[in-house]
Tab-separated table of C-alpha atoms in Angstrom:
chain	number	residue	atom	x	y	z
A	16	UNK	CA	492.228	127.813	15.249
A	17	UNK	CA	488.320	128.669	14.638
A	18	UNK	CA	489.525	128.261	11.182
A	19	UNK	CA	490.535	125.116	11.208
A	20	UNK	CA	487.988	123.969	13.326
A	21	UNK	CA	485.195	125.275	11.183
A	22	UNK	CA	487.053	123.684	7.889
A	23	UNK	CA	486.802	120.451	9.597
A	24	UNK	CA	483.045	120.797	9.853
A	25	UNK	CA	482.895	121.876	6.374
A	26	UNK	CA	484.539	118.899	5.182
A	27	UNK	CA	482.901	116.508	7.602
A	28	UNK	CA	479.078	117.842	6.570
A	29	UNK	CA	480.383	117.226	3.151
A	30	UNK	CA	481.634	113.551	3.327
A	31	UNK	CA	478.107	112.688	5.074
A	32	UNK	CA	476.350	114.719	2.456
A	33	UNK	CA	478.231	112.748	-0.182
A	34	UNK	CA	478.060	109.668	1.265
A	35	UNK	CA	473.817	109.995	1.585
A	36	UNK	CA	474.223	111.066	-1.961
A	37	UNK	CA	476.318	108.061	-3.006
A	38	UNK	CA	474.068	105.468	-0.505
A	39	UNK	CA	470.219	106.836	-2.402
A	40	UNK	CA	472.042	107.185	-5.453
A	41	UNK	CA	473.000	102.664	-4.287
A	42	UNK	CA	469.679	102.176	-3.048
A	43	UNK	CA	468.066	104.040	-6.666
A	44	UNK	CA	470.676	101.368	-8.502
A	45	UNK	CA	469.654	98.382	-6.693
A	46	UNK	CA	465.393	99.287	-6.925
A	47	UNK	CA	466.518	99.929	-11.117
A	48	UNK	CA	468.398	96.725	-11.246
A	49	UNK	CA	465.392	94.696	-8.976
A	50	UNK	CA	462.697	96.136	-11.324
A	51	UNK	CA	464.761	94.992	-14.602
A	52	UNK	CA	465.043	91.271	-13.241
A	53	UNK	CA	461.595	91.291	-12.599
A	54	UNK	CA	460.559	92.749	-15.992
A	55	UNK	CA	462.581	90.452	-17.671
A	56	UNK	CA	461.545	87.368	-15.996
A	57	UNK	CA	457.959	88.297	-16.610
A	58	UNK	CA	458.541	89.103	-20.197
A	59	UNK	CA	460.426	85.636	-19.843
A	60	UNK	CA	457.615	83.473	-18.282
A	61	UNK	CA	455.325	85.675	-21.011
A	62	UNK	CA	457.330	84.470	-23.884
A	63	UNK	CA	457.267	80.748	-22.601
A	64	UNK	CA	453.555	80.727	-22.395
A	65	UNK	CA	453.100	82.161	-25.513
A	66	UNK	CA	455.629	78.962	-26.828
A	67	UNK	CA	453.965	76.341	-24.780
A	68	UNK	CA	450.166	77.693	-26.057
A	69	UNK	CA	451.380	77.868	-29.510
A	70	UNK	CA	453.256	74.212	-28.958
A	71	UNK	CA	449.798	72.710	-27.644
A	72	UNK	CA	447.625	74.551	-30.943
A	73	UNK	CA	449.870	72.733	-33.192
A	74	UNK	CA	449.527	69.706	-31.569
A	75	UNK	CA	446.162	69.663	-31.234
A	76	UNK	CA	445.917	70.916	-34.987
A	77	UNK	CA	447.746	67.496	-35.914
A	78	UNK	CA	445.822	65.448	-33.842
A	79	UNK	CA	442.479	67.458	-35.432
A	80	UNK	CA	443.817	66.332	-39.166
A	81	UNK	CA	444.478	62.784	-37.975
A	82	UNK	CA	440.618	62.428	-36.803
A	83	UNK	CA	439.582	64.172	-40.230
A	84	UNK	CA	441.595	61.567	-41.918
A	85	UNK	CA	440.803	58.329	-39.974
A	86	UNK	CA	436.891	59.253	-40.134
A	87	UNK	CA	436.990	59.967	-44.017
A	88	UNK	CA	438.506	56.666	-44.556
A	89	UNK	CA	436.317	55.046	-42.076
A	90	UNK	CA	433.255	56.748	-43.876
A	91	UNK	CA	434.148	56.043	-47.670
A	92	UNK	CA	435.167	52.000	-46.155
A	93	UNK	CA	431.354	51.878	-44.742
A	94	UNK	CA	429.993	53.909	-47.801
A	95	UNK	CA	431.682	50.801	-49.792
A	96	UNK	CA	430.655	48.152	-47.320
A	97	UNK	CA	427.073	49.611	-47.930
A	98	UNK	CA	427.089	49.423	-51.575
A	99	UNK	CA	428.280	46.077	-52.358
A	100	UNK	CA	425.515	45.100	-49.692
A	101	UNK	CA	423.072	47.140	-51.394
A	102	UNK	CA	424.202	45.675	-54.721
A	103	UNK	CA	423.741	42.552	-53.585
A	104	UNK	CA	420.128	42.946	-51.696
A	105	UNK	CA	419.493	44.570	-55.588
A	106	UNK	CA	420.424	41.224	-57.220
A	107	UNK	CA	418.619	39.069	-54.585
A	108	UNK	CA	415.528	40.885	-54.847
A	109	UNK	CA	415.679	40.581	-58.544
A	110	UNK	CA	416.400	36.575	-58.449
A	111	UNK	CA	412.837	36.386	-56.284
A	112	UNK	CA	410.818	38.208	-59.052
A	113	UNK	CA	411.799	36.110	-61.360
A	114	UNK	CA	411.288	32.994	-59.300
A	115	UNK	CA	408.117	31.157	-59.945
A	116	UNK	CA	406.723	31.839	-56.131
A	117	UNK	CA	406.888	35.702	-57.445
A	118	UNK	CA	403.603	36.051	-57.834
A	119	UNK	CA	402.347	35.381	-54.902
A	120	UNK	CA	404.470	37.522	-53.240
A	121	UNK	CA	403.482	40.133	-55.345
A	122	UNK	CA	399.758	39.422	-54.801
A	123	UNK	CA	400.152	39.560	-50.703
A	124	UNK	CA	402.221	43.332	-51.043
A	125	UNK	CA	399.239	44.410	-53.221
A	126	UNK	CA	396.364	42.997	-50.958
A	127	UNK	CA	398.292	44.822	-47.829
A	128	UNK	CA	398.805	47.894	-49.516
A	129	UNK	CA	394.934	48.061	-50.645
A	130	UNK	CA	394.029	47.005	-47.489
A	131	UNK	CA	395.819	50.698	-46.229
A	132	UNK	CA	394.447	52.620	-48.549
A	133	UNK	CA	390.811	51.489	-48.150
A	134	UNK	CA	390.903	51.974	-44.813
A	135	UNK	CA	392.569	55.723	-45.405
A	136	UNK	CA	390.845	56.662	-49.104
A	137	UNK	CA	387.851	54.479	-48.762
A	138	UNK	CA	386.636	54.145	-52.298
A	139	UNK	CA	388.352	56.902	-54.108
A	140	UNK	CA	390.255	55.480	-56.949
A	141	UNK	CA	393.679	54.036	-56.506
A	142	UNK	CA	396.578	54.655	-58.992
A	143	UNK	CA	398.640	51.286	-58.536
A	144	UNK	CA	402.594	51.543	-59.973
A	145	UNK	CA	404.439	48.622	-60.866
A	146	UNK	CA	406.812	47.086	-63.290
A	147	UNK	CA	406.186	46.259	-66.800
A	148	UNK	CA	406.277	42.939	-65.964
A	149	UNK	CA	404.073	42.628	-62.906
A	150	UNK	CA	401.394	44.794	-64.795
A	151	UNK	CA	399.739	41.637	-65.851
A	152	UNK	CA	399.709	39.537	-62.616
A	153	UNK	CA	397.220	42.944	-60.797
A	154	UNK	CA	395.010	43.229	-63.528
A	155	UNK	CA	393.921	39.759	-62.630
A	156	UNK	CA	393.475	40.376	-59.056
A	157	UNK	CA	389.659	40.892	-57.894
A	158	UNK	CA	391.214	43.764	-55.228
A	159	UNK	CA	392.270	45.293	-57.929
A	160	UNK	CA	388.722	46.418	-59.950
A	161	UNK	CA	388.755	50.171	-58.971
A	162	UNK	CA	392.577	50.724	-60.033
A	163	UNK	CA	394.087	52.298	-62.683
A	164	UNK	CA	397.616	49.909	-63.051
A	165	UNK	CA	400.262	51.806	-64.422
A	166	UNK	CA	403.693	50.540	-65.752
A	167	UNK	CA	406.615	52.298	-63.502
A	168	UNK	CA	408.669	54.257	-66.150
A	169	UNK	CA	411.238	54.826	-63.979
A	170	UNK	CA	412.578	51.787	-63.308
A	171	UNK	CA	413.165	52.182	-59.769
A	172	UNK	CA	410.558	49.094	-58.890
A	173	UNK	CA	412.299	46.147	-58.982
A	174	UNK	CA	409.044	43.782	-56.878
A	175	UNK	CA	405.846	44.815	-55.187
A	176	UNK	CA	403.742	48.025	-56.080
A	177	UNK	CA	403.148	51.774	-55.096
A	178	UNK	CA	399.698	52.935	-54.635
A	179	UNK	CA	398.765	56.869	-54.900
A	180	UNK	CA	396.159	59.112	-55.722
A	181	UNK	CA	395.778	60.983	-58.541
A	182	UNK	CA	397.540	64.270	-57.253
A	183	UNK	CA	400.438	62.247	-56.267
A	184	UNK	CA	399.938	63.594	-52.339
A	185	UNK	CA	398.858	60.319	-51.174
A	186	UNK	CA	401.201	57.492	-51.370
A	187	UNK	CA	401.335	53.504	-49.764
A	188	UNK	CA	404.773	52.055	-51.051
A	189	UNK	CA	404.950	48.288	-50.209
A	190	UNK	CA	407.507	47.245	-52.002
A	191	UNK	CA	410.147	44.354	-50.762
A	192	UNK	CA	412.774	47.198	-50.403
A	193	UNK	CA	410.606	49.232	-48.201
A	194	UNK	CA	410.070	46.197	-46.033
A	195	UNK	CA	413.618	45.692	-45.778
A	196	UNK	CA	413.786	49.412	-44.927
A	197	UNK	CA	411.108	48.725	-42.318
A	198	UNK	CA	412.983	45.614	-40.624
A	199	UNK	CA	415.677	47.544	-40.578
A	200	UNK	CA	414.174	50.515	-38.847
A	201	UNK	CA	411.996	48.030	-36.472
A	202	UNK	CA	415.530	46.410	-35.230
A	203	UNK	CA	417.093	49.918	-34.186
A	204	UNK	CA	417.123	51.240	-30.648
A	205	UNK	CA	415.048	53.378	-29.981
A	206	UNK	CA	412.953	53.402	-33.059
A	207	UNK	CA	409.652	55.230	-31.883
A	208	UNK	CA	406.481	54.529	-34.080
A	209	UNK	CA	405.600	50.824	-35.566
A	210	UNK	CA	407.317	50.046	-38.275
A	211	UNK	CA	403.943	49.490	-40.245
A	212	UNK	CA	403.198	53.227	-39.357
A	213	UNK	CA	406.472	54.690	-41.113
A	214	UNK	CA	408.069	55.056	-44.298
A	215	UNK	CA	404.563	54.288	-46.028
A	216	UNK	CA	403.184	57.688	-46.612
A	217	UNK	CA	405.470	60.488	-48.423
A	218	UNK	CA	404.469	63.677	-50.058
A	219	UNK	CA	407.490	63.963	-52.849
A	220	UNK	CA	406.229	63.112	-56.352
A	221	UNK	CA	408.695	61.050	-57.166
A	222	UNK	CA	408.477	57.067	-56.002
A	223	UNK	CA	411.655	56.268	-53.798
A	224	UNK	CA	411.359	52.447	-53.659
């Protein structure tokens, strides 16, 4: 009888121990299982980022190339807008220098740009640049005794004159390009100094009329 009785509590502490065995071994199982979900829905979620980022980097790629574009064609349709207008300021101002009110013209660009440099160089002697053709009308000008009156060789004078020194540091260009230039910079917002006081002096050597 103590026998059977102590089998009984053999066998009963061994279906609790197994069943605590067989309930951690559950709980382990479930944590494992929880865990995986969670890694795999982060890794997921990770993976959908990472295809949304690379989704919005290509489209904003695309919509990079499409500015490029539009503002190189925009640029090379104002870069031909500008030279046919150029082209055509070019032609105009070469109808008035050959028009027979010319000379006066060119007599009132000289006088003002004289005026400058007497008032800058006082009497140190003026080197006056202008076209083959125009060469003539300043040597006949009284303001224009204590010049030397050179023909522009580079052809880049089309009406009026440029007056320098001697070193080619000093330089008054009154030409009726730079007083379009200065109209132009007089009419802009925001434009700062008078346009008399800019774009007459310039230290480069070469005239940029």
């Amino acid at each position: 009888m103590r026998e059977k009785n102590l089998l009984n509590a053999l066998e009963e502490d061994a279906r609790k121990e197994y069943s605590a065995i067989i309930e951690d071994a559950r709980k382990e199982a479930e944590t494992i299982l929880k865990d995986a979900v969670e890694e795999a829905e982060r890794l997921k979620a990770s993976q959908f980022e990472k295809e949304k980022l690379s989704i919005i980097l290509q489209r904003m790629g695309k919509l990079a190339n499409a500015r490029l574009y539009v503002n190189e064609v925009l640029l090379k349709e104002r870069q031909i807008a500008i030279k046919e207008v150029l082209e055509g300021v070019h032609d105009r101002f070469k109808e008035i220098s050959q028009g027979k009110e010319y000379p006066q013209i060119l007599k009132r660009l000289f006088q003002e740009a004289i005026k400058e440099w007497r008032e800058n160089m006082g009497d140190e002697k003026a080197v006056v640049v202008a076209k083959k053709e125009d060469v003539s009308i300043l040597e006949n000008l009284t303001d224009a005794d204590n010049c030397d009156i050179m023909t522009d060789e580079t052809g880049n004078i089309i009406s009026g004159v440029i007056i320098m020194s001697r070193n080619k540091r000093y330089r008054i260009i009154n030409t009726m390009q730079s007083r379009l230039k200065k109209a132009r910079s007089a009419s802009a917002p925001n434009s700062g100094r008078s346009p008399l006081a800019r774009a007459r002096r310039s230290r480069v050597s070469r005239p940029s009329c």
